[in-house]
CSV table of C-alpha atoms in Angstrom, one decimal:
chain,number,residue,atom,x,y,z
A,222,MET,CA,15.7,-3.8,17.2
A,223,ALA,CA,12.6,-1.7,17.9
A,224,SER,CA,9.6,-1.6,15.5
A,225,PRO,CA,9.5,1.3,13.1
A,226,SER,CA,7.2,4.2,14.0
A,227,PRO,CA,4.2,5.0,11.8
A,228,GLN,CA,6.1,8.1,10.5
A,229,GLN,CA,9.1,5.9,9.6
A,230,LEU,CA,6.9,3.4,7.8
A,231,GLU,CA,5.1,6.2,5.9
A,232,LYS,CA,8.4,7.7,4.8
A,233,HIS,CA,9.8,4.3,3.8
A,234,ILE,CA,6.7,3.5,1.7
A,235,ARG,CA,6.7,6.8,0.0
A,236,ARG,CA,10.5,6.6,-0.8
A,237,SER,CA,10.3,2.9,-1.9
A,238,ALA,CA,7.3,3.6,-4.2
A,239,LEU,CA,9.2,6.3,-6.1
A,240,ASP,CA,10.8,3.4,-8.0
A,241,THR,CA,7.8,1.6,-9.3
A,242,ALA,CA,9.8,-1.6,-9.8
A,243,ASN,CA,9.6,-2.0,-6.0
A,244,VAL,CA,5.8,-2.2,-6.1
A,245,LEU,CA,4.6,-5.8,-6.6
A,246,PHE,CA,0.9,-6.6,-7.1
A,247,GLN,CA,-0.7,-9.8,-5.7
A,248,LEU,CA,-3.3,-11.4,-7.9
A,249,HIS,CA,-6.1,-10.4,-5.5
A,250,ALA,CA,-5.0,-6.7,-5.8
A,251,LYS,CA,-5.0,-6.9,-9.6
A,252,GLN,CA,-8.5,-8.4,-9.6
A,253,ARG,CA,-9.8,-5.7,-7.2
A,254,MET,CA,-8.1,-3.0,-9.3
A,255,ARG,CA,-9.9,-4.2,-12.5
A,256,GLN,CA,-13.2,-4.5,-10.6
A,257,ARG,CA,-12.9,-1.1,-9.1
A,258,HIS,CA,-11.4,0.7,-12.1
A,259,VAL,CA,-8.2,1.6,-10.4
A,260,THR,CA,-5.1,2.0,-12.5
A,261,PRO,CA,-1.5,1.2,-11.5
A,262,ALA,CA,-0.8,5.0,-11.7
A,263,MET,CA,-3.4,5.6,-9.1
A,264,VAL,CA,-1.9,3.0,-6.8
A,265,TYR,CA,1.6,4.5,-7.3
A,266,GLU,CA,0.3,8.0,-6.5
A,267,ALA,CA,-1.4,6.8,-3.3
A,268,LEU,CA,1.8,5.1,-2.2
A,269,GLN,CA,4.1,8.0,-3.1
A,270,LYS,CA,2.0,10.8,-1.7
A,271,GLY,CA,-0.6,9.2,0.6
A,272,LYS,CA,-0.9,9.0,4.3
A,273,LEU,CA,-0.7,6.0,6.6
A,274,THR,CA,-4.3,5.9,7.9
A,275,ALA,CA,-4.5,2.7,9.9
A,276,THR,CA,-2.3,1.3,12.6
A,277,PRO,CA,0.3,-1.0,10.9
A,278,GLU,CA,-0.3,-4.6,12.0
A,279,PRO,CA,1.7,-7.8,11.7
A,280,ASP,CA,0.4,-10.7,9.6
A,281,PRO,CA,1.4,-14.2,10.7
A,282,ARG,CA,1.6,-15.4,7.1
A,283,TYR,CA,4.2,-12.8,6.1
A,284,GLN,CA,7.2,-11.1,7.6
A,285,GLY,CA,6.9,-7.4,8.1
A,286,LEU,CA,3.8,-5.2,8.6
A,287,ARG,CA,0.5,-4.7,6.8
A,288,CYS,CA,0.0,-0.9,6.1
A,289,ARG,CA,-2.8,1.1,4.6
A,290,MET,CA,-1.9,4.2,2.6
A,291,GLN,CA,-4.7,6.5,1.6
A,292,ARG,CA,-5.0,9.4,-0.9
A,293,PHE,CA,-7.7,11.2,-2.9
A,294,VAL,CA,-6.7,10.2,-6.5
A,295,ALA,CA,-8.7,10.8,-9.7
A,296,GLY,CA,-11.9,11.5,-7.9
A,297,VAL,CA,-11.6,8.5,-5.6
A,298,ASP,CA,-10.6,8.3,-1.9
A,299,LEU,CA,-8.3,5.4,-2.5
A,300,ALA,CA,-6.8,3.0,0.1
A,301,VAL,CA,-3.9,0.8,-0.8
A,302,VAL,CA,-2.9,-2.0,1.6
A,303,VAL,CA,0.7,-3.2,1.3
A,304,TYR,CA,3.1,-5.5,3.1
A,305,VAL,CA,6.3,-3.7,4.2
A,306,ASP,CA,9.4,-5.5,5.5
A,307,MET,CA,11.8,-2.7,6.4
A,308,PRO,CA,14.5,-2.0,5.4
A,309,LYS,CA,13.7,-3.9,2.2
A,310,PRO,CA,12.3,-1.6,-0.5
A,311,ASP,CA,9.7,-4.1,-1.9
A,312,LEU,CA,6.1,-3.2,-1.3
A,313,VAL,CA,3.6,-6.0,-2.0
A,314,VAL,CA,0.1,-4.6,-2.8
A,315,ILE,CA,-2.5,-6.8,-1.2
A,316,THR,CA,-5.7,-5.0,-2.1
A,317,VAL,CA,-7.1,-1.6,-3.1
A,318,PHE,CA,-10.5,-0.1,-2.3
A,319,SER,CA,-12.5,3.1,-2.2
A,320,VAL,CA,-12.8,4.4,1.4
A,321,GLU,CA,-16.4,5.5,0.7
A,322,GLY,CA,-17.2,1.8,-0.2
A,323,ALA,CA,-15.5,0.4,3.0
């Protein structure tokens, strides 16, 4: 089976994030959220309405692809990095950061 296109991945992430139960946070992501004053609601909005801004890449430690969704939320240009294993709806949040600070 061919790899999904960036457009397919973006659509899948947006649709999956509509049910927030599909969004799982790694400990590292929770720590960065606290440190950077990012709320879960900000992450959900970035995933539900954001744009895929980097080329999805495989990670040998996990199945699926590492994807970065970005959106201007609550005064912050927020990037949320998630693992996606299509067609599964689960999205694992790896980290969050402000693009200005990148």
